[in-house]
Amino acid sequence: MVDLIQLLSTLAVLINTIAASSCDLNLDAADWYGPQKMPPSYGMNDVLPKNFDWGNVDGKNYLTRVKNQKIPLYCGSCWALAITSGISDRIKIMRKGAFPEISLAAQILLNCNRANFGCNGGVKTWAFDWIRANYLTDESCSPYMARSYRDGLNCDEMTYCKECSSNGTCWVPKKYNKYTISDYGLIKEDDIETMMKEIFNNGPLTCSVNQKAIDAEYKGGSGVFGSKDKGPITHAITIVGWGETDEGTPYWIMKNSFGEDWGDRGFIKIYRGNNTVRIEERCAWALPKNTWSDQVYPHKDFANAVEESTEVAPTQQALPQNFFFGDVAGVDYLSQVVNQHLPNYCGSCWAQATASSLADRINYLITKNKPRVLLSVQVILNCEGGGTCKGGDQDKALDWIKKNGVPEVGCQQYDAFDPPADDKCSSIQQCMYCTWIGDHVTTCYPIPHKRWYVSEFAKVEGVQKIKEELVNRGPLVCSMIVTPKFREYTGGIYSEVTDDKVECNHEVSIVGYGIDKPSGREYWIARNSWGTQFGENGYFRLPIGNDNLKIESNCWYGVPTDKAPQSLNAATE
């Protein structure tokens, strides 16, 4: 017994020593506790294509967005982010890319998977064991904090999902979505054919690499990275595809967790076939369990509707009776639902609705979902670009974005706080990167980054004009009245009579509209910023015309662009 205790103590010291410089604890045999189980695709006689990328399968992107483990603090959480990213992508593939995008919460693993070591690293198989025995929620329930139980965070009911109010109290919602896996396994070292078959048939693999070699030798760009450095495994990533260059150089497509401004939009091509940076040694697969079939979505009635065009005057555009930006010819262009009230309460609805509607439009008009974009609300708050956590205005936010631009969320994690009075809109408040310099000690610094702008913005008035703008260019940001009764909304078409003198106190995005066949009444579909636990998976429906909390009274649109205004270019030359 004494020898066993001493052995466990020695192992713990060894793990903590390695964790100081590694977020993926591949202790060779120790890491490979778990089933040497062949993946579901084993034995399939697939003719594999020369090039395959889950980010572009027949023009459709099945990958969830790139994350950044290094903000708002450095956290050695690559193991948790790679695992939740891989499972999220596989859920999206199982659901054939249908609305909504589900982005699983890595924070739950950091708080609750006590066999692993939080921000000091983790072992993939231990995490898979924990997920299979428990469950995860999405990021609107449990946002990434870049800290763990080793930093004093608890694992309790609120870790999985919570909601907070303006008086500082928080509680567990009555309902929220849960996700888990039914099985997982490991692929034999250097079994490249099995790796490719499993990726092709079921989705990305969670693998390990020698990130230190990449850090030392990679110069950026979209070329194929090669290295002879076979140093220790230090990092966990996902492999989402493969290909060959025109010259015949084979490569893997690796998705990292360092944000969109790292590498090639968060990705890198790694030479395939000779175990470059040990990428072909430690790969695992997981099979998500279908727990989403009973989720309620705001466009659920469209499936039974007979599509017709609405009759309009000759000068007006003919529009479909039902339209939803989460299903435009089978493609979901909507950015994920967020929760403005987490990790603590912040009245940032004006910024959330503005940023999300612009992100939707970027996905539709510019990137075509390749990649999917999510804009940084925290940067808008840090620069007081239209308001603060005490409220703001969408037109002022659009004006600020037009003049200054806003980066993507990988630059600044939403922390639901206004900036310090002496550090508003500084370079580090707009885009930062944090690195490890010692146990629980990090240093952060500003980095160059991409920004998105608005070329024009305007107010839209009238039901027809709102519909036309939505169908042609994407969601709008609109004001509305929130009442105590509306806060309890759980689904259906909500209607409430309000006094004309009551002013709007909330902003949301209008993302669709439809017609209720039994009653013949038209309704709007809107996205809230109160998490997926609210309403119909974060969305709600209001009547068109009246008794609709004034949602048509103050609607704005912005046209996104990645080109800075000439005045800004001149100022920076």
XYZ file of C-alpha atoms in Angstrom:
573
model
C 0.000 0.000 0.000
C 2.843 2.404 0.886
C 4.533 1.638 -2.436
C 1.262 2.364 -4.291
C 0.813 5.683 -2.514
C 4.413 6.609 -3.267
C 3.932 5.639 -6.939
C 0.790 7.771 -7.260
C 2.560 10.676 -5.567
C 5.497 10.373 -7.956
C 3.128 10.245 -10.946
C 1.335 13.375 -9.715
C 4.635 15.260 -9.417
C 5.661 14.092 -12.888
C 2.367 15.203 -14.397
C 2.512 18.609 -12.742
C 6.106 19.074 -13.920
C 5.171 18.291 -17.502
C 2.017 20.408 -17.193
C 4.134 23.470 -16.556
C 5.112 23.488 -20.241
C 2.442 21.363 -21.934
C -1.340 21.480 -22.205
C -1.605 17.967 -23.681
C -0.197 15.474 -21.207
C 0.934 12.631 -23.448
C 2.785 10.503 -20.934
C 3.286 7.832 -23.578
C 1.656 4.707 -22.069
C -0.071 6.754 -19.385
C -1.854 8.839 -22.005
C -3.104 5.792 -23.771
C -5.242 4.464 -20.946
C -8.421 3.681 -22.793
C -9.838 1.394 -25.446
C -7.600 0.460 -28.379
C -10.865 0.277 -30.264
C -11.155 0.542 -34.004
C -13.357 3.449 -35.116
C -16.813 2.939 -36.664
C -15.325 3.491 -40.131
C -12.818 0.614 -39.824
C -13.085 -1.900 -42.650
C -15.051 0.374 -44.959
C -13.887 0.150 -48.548
C -14.002 3.844 -49.280
C -12.265 5.345 -52.261
C -10.782 8.349 -50.530
C -10.480 11.610 -52.470
C -7.092 13.274 -52.947
C -8.402 16.386 -51.190
C -11.017 16.488 -48.433
C -11.888 19.270 -45.988
C -14.864 19.316 -43.597
C -14.672 23.099 -43.876
C -15.748 22.855 -47.501
C -17.742 19.801 -48.543
C -19.545 20.639 -51.774
C -19.461 24.286 -50.749
C -20.772 23.704 -47.207
C -18.814 24.277 -43.978
C -19.368 21.633 -41.287
C -16.816 23.037 -38.846
C -17.632 25.101 -35.789
C -15.655 28.284 -35.215
C -11.997 28.439 -34.166
C -11.453 29.101 -30.423
C -8.635 30.826 -28.535
C -7.379 29.168 -25.349
C -4.973 32.060 -24.659
C -7.462 34.785 -23.705
C -8.439 36.465 -21.432
C -5.516 34.698 -19.680
C -3.161 31.979 -20.781
C -4.658 28.581 -19.996
C -3.193 25.219 -20.956
C -6.637 24.008 -21.964
C -5.826 22.715 -25.448
C -6.978 19.231 -24.419
C -10.446 20.532 -23.444
C -10.822 22.820 -26.458
C -9.653 20.199 -28.959
C -12.034 17.606 -27.517
C -15.091 19.888 -27.413
C -14.268 21.296 -30.853
C -14.010 17.822 -32.346
C -17.270 16.655 -30.754
C -19.045 19.881 -31.783
C -17.912 19.395 -35.381
C -19.082 15.778 -35.345
C -22.480 16.839 -34.000
C -22.771 19.309 -36.851
C -21.853 16.576 -39.343
C -24.377 14.150 -37.823
C -27.023 16.886 -38.136
C -26.007 17.497 -41.785
C -25.033 21.080 -41.009
C -28.563 22.043 -40.030
C -29.447 24.962 -37.744
C -28.416 25.603 -35.005
C -24.655 25.494 -34.648
C -23.854 23.778 -31.339
C -20.599 24.843 -29.697
C -19.841 22.744 -26.614
C -18.476 24.280 -23.416
C -14.850 23.396 -22.658
C -15.181 25.239 -19.345
C -17.120 22.346 -17.834
C -14.151 20.042 -18.331
C -11.841 22.621 -16.747
C -14.059 22.838 -13.664
C -15.313 19.284 -13.270
C -12.924 16.792 -14.871
C -10.755 16.496 -11.751
C -8.744 13.551 -13.103
C -7.180 16.121 -15.407
C -5.329 19.266 -14.444
C -7.380 22.204 -15.699
C -5.218 24.969 -17.150
C -2.136 22.868 -16.386
C -2.961 20.304 -19.051
C -4.963 17.163 -19.522
C -5.138 13.665 -20.951
C -7.648 13.133 -23.750
C -8.789 9.668 -22.725
C -9.490 10.772 -19.153
C -11.628 13.583 -20.540
C -13.549 11.232 -22.847
C -14.232 8.926 -19.905
C -15.641 11.843 -17.937
C -17.864 13.091 -20.787
C -19.298 9.618 -21.417
C -20.209 9.292 -17.723
C -21.585 12.863 -17.463
C -22.598 15.565 -19.964
C -21.636 18.916 -21.452
C -23.690 22.012 -22.270
C -23.058 24.749 -24.838
C -21.057 27.958 -24.444
C -24.122 30.138 -23.863
C -24.660 28.137 -20.666
C -21.031 27.938 -19.572
C -18.650 30.404 -21.306
C -14.899 29.915 -21.464
C -13.113 31.556 -18.510
C -9.482 30.464 -19.104
C -9.330 29.264 -15.495
C -10.131 25.966 -13.791
C -10.797 24.194 -10.509
C -7.100 24.567 -9.750
C -7.693 28.333 -9.746
C -10.560 28.015 -7.280
C -13.526 27.552 -9.641
C -16.270 25.203 -8.443
C -17.963 22.279 -10.122
C -21.627 22.653 -9.244
C -24.988 23.015 -10.986
C -24.156 26.549 -12.092
C -21.021 25.304 -13.811
C -23.223 23.513 -16.324
C -25.687 26.336 -16.895
C -26.655 29.550 -15.174
C -28.386 32.886 -15.683
C -27.682 36.154 -13.853
C -29.768 39.265 -13.168
C -28.914 42.943 -12.779
C -29.063 42.684 -8.975
C -26.145 40.251 -8.975
C -28.050 37.059 -8.224
C -27.536 33.975 -10.397
C -29.515 30.751 -10.691
C -29.752 27.494 -12.624
C -32.285 27.679 -15.507
C -35.267 25.338 -15.437
C -34.212 23.744 -18.721
C -31.086 23.624 -20.859
C -29.586 21.405 -23.542
C -27.251 18.532 -22.635
C -24.741 16.664 -24.793
C -22.574 13.584 -24.319
C -20.843 10.751 -26.201
C -21.772 7.090 -26.459
C -18.301 5.781 -27.253
C -14.708 6.725 -27.995
C -11.499 5.020 -29.022
C -7.899 5.430 -30.102
C -6.301 4.885 -33.496
C -3.097 2.882 -33.800
C 0.044 4.937 -34.142
C 0.865 5.943 -37.735
C -2.254 4.228 -39.161
C -2.775 6.949 -41.754
C -5.383 5.078 -43.805
C -7.605 4.506 -40.761
C -7.200 8.157 -39.788
C -8.357 9.281 -43.235
C -11.281 6.864 -43.345
C -12.515 7.934 -39.932
C -12.260 11.633 -40.784
C -14.020 11.080 -44.119
C -16.884 9.036 -42.658
C -17.494 10.574 -39.239
C -15.592 13.822 -38.802
C -12.474 15.352 -37.256
C -10.047 13.484 -35.013
C -8.569 14.861 -31.795
C -4.798 14.433 -32.061
C -1.564 15.513 -30.385
C 1.433 17.414 -31.762
C 4.809 18.873 -30.868
C 3.609 22.487 -30.891
C 7.027 23.783 -29.835
C 8.415 22.834 -33.253
C 5.582 24.720 -34.954
C 6.147 27.748 -32.726
C 9.848 27.762 -33.541
C 9.714 27.113 -37.292
C 6.318 28.151 -38.711
C 6.404 31.515 -40.459
C 2.689 31.789 -41.139
C 0.739 31.520 -44.372
C -1.087 28.748 -46.194
C 1.865 26.626 -47.310
C 2.587 23.097 -46.065
C 4.606 23.017 -42.828
C 7.330 20.427 -42.440
C 9.795 19.801 -39.642
C 12.317 17.171 -38.602
C 11.845 18.039 -34.926
C 10.464 14.955 -33.139
C 10.474 16.585 -29.733
C 7.903 15.919 -27.008
C 4.171 16.116 -27.590
C 2.897 19.304 -25.971
C -0.417 20.219 -27.569
C -3.835 18.863 -28.604
C -5.539 19.833 -31.863
C -8.055 18.462 -34.353
C -7.418 17.161 -37.861
C -10.319 18.193 -40.093
C -9.141 17.037 -43.522
C -6.241 16.441 -45.865
C -4.991 17.253 -49.335
C -2.146 17.505 -51.824
C -0.584 20.587 -53.362
C -0.313 20.977 -57.131
C 3.246 19.744 -56.759
C 2.069 16.561 -55.031
C 3.002 17.451 -51.433
C 0.591 15.652 -49.039
C -0.734 17.408 -45.950
C -3.180 17.303 -43.060
C -5.481 20.250 -42.311
C -4.996 21.030 -38.625
C -7.407 23.210 -36.620
C -5.728 24.955 -33.703
C -7.055 26.772 -30.623
C -5.049 30.005 -30.880
C -7.738 32.212 -32.464
C -8.550 33.298 -36.018
C -5.473 35.513 -36.368
C -3.055 32.592 -35.913
C -1.818 30.717 -38.970
C -4.222 30.576 -41.893
C -7.434 31.758 -40.196
C -6.678 29.464 -37.235
C -5.616 26.484 -39.384
C -2.319 25.119 -40.671
C -1.324 22.470 -43.229
C 1.020 19.844 -41.733
C 3.041 17.482 -43.938
C 1.273 14.105 -44.104
C 2.917 10.693 -44.136
C 6.093 10.966 -42.046
C 4.634 11.816 -38.628
C 5.658 15.483 -38.821
C 5.505 17.036 -35.323
C 4.228 13.586 -34.225
C 0.753 14.375 -35.562
C 0.073 10.751 -36.569
C 0.856 9.147 -33.192
C -1.925 10.035 -30.768
C -5.329 10.367 -32.430
C -8.715 9.658 -30.888
C -12.306 9.594 -32.085
C -15.563 10.093 -30.198
C -19.124 9.257 -31.163
C -21.667 11.912 -30.060
C -24.949 10.620 -28.658
C -28.097 12.101 -30.198
C -29.587 14.212 -27.395
C -30.891 17.007 -29.632
C -33.857 15.475 -31.467
C -36.401 16.970 -29.066
C -35.015 20.513 -29.127
C -37.564 23.145 -30.203
C -36.592 25.533 -32.991
C -38.429 28.692 -34.104
C -38.895 27.553 -37.707
C -40.251 24.110 -36.825
C -43.586 24.792 -38.547
C -41.915 25.504 -41.908
C -41.502 21.793 -42.609
C -45.283 21.388 -42.963
C -45.863 24.639 -44.839
C -46.632 24.835 -48.546
C -44.326 27.576 -49.805
C -46.066 30.451 -51.557
C -45.121 34.023 -52.394
C -46.857 36.911 -50.683
C -48.996 39.097 -52.943
C -47.578 42.615 -53.125
C -47.981 45.809 -55.102
C -46.197 45.934 -58.504
C -43.523 48.243 -57.066
C -42.696 45.847 -54.234
C -40.471 42.763 -54.182
C -42.251 39.411 -54.134
C -41.209 37.597 -50.968
C -41.616 34.030 -49.660
C -44.299 33.500 -47.008
C -41.744 31.826 -44.738
C -38.109 32.846 -44.451
C -35.429 31.975 -41.904
C -31.758 32.925 -42.049
C -30.889 29.648 -40.345
C -32.077 27.767 -43.421
C -31.420 29.617 -46.669
C -31.519 26.950 -49.367
C -30.408 24.436 -46.742
C -27.568 26.547 -45.293
C -27.431 28.018 -41.771
C -25.830 31.489 -41.830
C -26.698 32.441 -38.254
C -23.905 32.976 -35.737
C -24.280 31.116 -32.467
C -26.569 32.289 -29.674
C -24.677 33.994 -26.843
C -25.591 35.014 -23.311
C -24.920 38.651 -22.469
C -25.467 37.906 -18.751
C -22.484 35.555 -18.377
C -20.052 35.264 -16.713
C -21.941 38.067 -14.916
C -24.749 40.455 -15.747
C -24.037 43.083 -18.410
C -26.601 45.183 -20.290
C -24.841 44.730 -23.630
C -27.860 43.693 -25.712
C -27.300 46.652 -28.062
C -23.760 45.448 -28.837
C -24.707 41.748 -28.956
C -27.542 42.270 -31.439
C -25.453 44.594 -33.611
C -22.412 42.308 -33.683
C -24.409 39.120 -34.276
C -26.472 40.596 -37.126
C -23.277 41.834 -38.810
C -21.619 38.431 -38.316
C -24.622 36.744 -39.943
C -24.309 39.092 -42.906
C -20.561 38.467 -43.188
C -21.271 34.720 -43.247
C -23.862 35.210 -45.993
C -22.522 38.041 -48.144
C -18.742 37.697 -47.854
C -17.268 34.467 -46.467
C -20.165 32.179 -47.446
C -19.599 30.464 -44.070
C -16.003 29.625 -45.026
C -15.022 30.472 -42.355
C -17.884 31.242 -39.992
C -17.377 34.585 -38.270
C -18.274 35.773 -34.767
C -17.438 39.387 -33.865
C -16.016 40.560 -30.545
C -18.626 42.324 -28.425
C -16.033 42.890 -25.713
C -14.013 45.171 -27.998
C -17.110 47.292 -28.615
C -17.547 47.573 -24.834
C -13.849 48.240 -24.259
C -13.989 51.175 -26.677
C -17.461 52.349 -25.596
C -18.464 51.991 -29.221
C -22.099 52.951 -28.689
C -22.588 52.311 -24.991
C -21.529 50.312 -21.942
C -22.775 47.452 -19.756
C -25.441 49.901 -18.606
C -26.928 50.117 -22.093
C -26.349 51.651 -25.511
C -27.728 52.215 -29.010
C -27.408 50.080 -32.109
C -27.103 53.063 -34.484
C -24.186 54.432 -32.447
C -22.561 50.989 -32.474
C -22.914 50.757 -36.255
C -21.427 54.225 -36.634
C -18.472 53.302 -34.412
C -17.833 50.074 -36.350
C -17.987 51.992 -39.633
C -15.276 54.380 -38.433
C -13.094 52.000 -36.414
C -13.822 48.400 -37.317
C -14.281 45.461 -34.951
C -12.164 42.280 -34.718
C -13.409 38.728 -34.289
C -14.045 37.107 -30.934
C -10.650 35.381 -30.901
C -9.133 38.797 -30.189
C -11.124 39.494 -27.037
C -13.176 36.982 -25.078
C -16.492 38.384 -23.817
C -16.081 38.913 -20.057
C -19.189 41.083 -19.516
C -17.337 44.019 -17.963
C -16.718 47.625 -18.929
C -13.007 48.506 -19.273
C -10.991 50.244 -16.569
C -11.358 54.006 -16.737
C -7.634 54.445 -17.434
C -7.382 51.773 -20.136
C -10.255 52.233 -22.562
C -9.743 51.070 -26.128
C -5.989 50.572 -25.752
C -4.243 48.236 -28.197
C -4.381 45.357 -25.745
C -8.089 46.031 -25.162
C -8.722 45.444 -28.879
C -6.729 42.308 -29.606
C -4.432 40.421 -27.280
C -2.520 37.214 -26.889
C -1.379 35.699 -23.617
C 1.552 33.382 -22.956
C 2.723 31.310 -20.012
C 5.711 32.569 -18.009
C 5.249 30.512 -14.840
C 2.710 28.453 -12.952
C -0.492 30.537 -12.768
C 1.436 33.535 -14.152
C 0.831 34.884 -17.666
C 1.814 37.887 -19.710
C -0.446 39.428 -22.344
C 0.359 41.760 -25.224
C -1.421 43.279 -28.256
C -1.173 41.580 -31.657
C -1.973 42.556 -35.273
C -5.448 41.442 -36.307
C -8.154 41.533 -38.935
C -11.042 43.997 -38.550
C -14.510 44.142 -40.053
C -16.232 47.423 -40.933
C -19.595 48.774 -42.040
C -19.743 50.495 -45.424
C -23.228 51.914 -44.808
C -26.016 51.704 -42.250
C -29.555 53.011 -42.031
C -32.900 52.713 -40.294
C -35.604 50.611 -41.962
C -39.300 51.335 -41.462
C -42.347 49.272 -42.362
C -42.976 45.535 -42.479
C -42.336 45.170 -46.219
C -39.024 47.043 -46.107
C -37.839 45.047 -43.073
C -38.678 41.794 -44.878
C -36.944 42.896 -48.080
C -33.755 43.888 -46.262
C -33.750 40.595 -44.338
C -34.262 38.424 -47.428
C -31.747 40.309 -49.574
C -28.873 41.015 -47.175
C -29.547 39.439 -43.798
C -30.682 40.057 -40.205
C -31.468 43.473 -38.749
C -30.937 44.785 -35.227
C -34.204 46.013 -33.695
C -35.369 47.558 -30.424
C -38.235 46.116 -28.395
C -39.946 46.254 -25.009
C -39.082 43.576 -22.469
C -41.790 43.011 -19.851
C -41.739 40.734 -16.792
C -44.124 38.409 -18.589
C -41.904 38.182 -21.679
C -38.939 37.131 -19.534
C -40.868 33.918 -18.790
C -41.369 33.098 -22.491
C -40.817 29.413 -23.309
C -42.133 29.089 -26.866
C -44.845 29.827 -29.406
C -45.974 33.164 -30.848
C -45.841 35.646 -27.983
C -48.300 38.532 -27.938
C -48.714 41.289 -25.353
C -50.498 44.632 -25.391
C -48.295 47.443 -24.082
C -48.873 51.137 -23.441
C -47.761 53.339 -26.339
C -45.896 55.514 -23.854
C -43.630 52.641 -22.778
C -40.203 52.959 -24.410
C -38.087 50.144 -25.806
C -35.474 48.765 -23.411
C -33.851 45.890 -25.289
C -32.226 45.088 -28.654
C -32.434 41.831 -30.610
C -31.897 40.580 -34.170
C -34.793 39.840 -36.516
C -33.673 36.738 -38.422
C -36.840 35.480 -40.102
C -40.587 35.535 -40.446
C -43.428 33.108 -41.122
C -47.154 32.546 -41.127
C -49.112 30.484 -38.632
C -51.403 28.346 -40.802
C -54.150 27.678 -38.229
C -54.667 31.361 -37.440
C -53.280 32.923 -40.612
C -51.268 35.333 -38.475
C -47.797 36.390 -39.539
C -44.921 36.468 -37.087
C -41.304 37.564 -36.755
C -38.500 35.227 -35.687
C -35.949 37.012 -33.492
C -32.724 35.955 -31.804
C -32.199 37.009 -28.207
C -28.895 37.211 -26.301
C -30.007 35.302 -23.192
C -28.535 31.897 -24.077
C -30.059 28.801 -25.657
C -31.957 28.135 -22.419
C -34.319 30.999 -23.280
C -37.406 30.431 -25.431
C -37.016 28.333 -28.549
C -33.307 27.532 -28.300
C -32.469 31.213 -27.772
C -35.037 32.526 -30.261
C -38.621 33.784 -29.992
C -41.584 34.717 -32.185
C -43.727 37.867 -32.131
C -46.763 38.840 -34.225
C -46.202 41.076 -37.235
C -48.127 44.328 -37.089
C -49.315 44.854 -33.528
C -49.154 43.593 -29.934
C -45.507 42.758 -30.624
C -43.604 44.762 -28.009
C -42.794 47.467 -30.612
C -40.212 45.286 -32.366
C -40.807 47.043 -35.716
C -40.398 50.572 -34.321
C -36.603 50.963 -34.479
C -34.821 48.575 -36.882
C -31.373 49.149 -38.376
C -29.116 47.362 -40.818
C -25.412 47.577 -41.571
C -23.597 46.414 -44.681
C -20.375 44.642 -43.627
C -17.039 44.968 -45.394
C -13.442 44.028 -44.668
C -12.208 47.272 -46.228
C -11.336 50.143 -43.900
C -12.707 53.599 -44.729
C -10.343 55.861 -46.679
C -10.085 58.270 -43.759
C -8.724 55.463 -41.535
C -6.278 54.313 -44.214
C -4.976 57.864 -44.596
C -4.558 58.228 -40.829
C -2.469 55.045 -40.567
C -0.206 55.646 -43.583
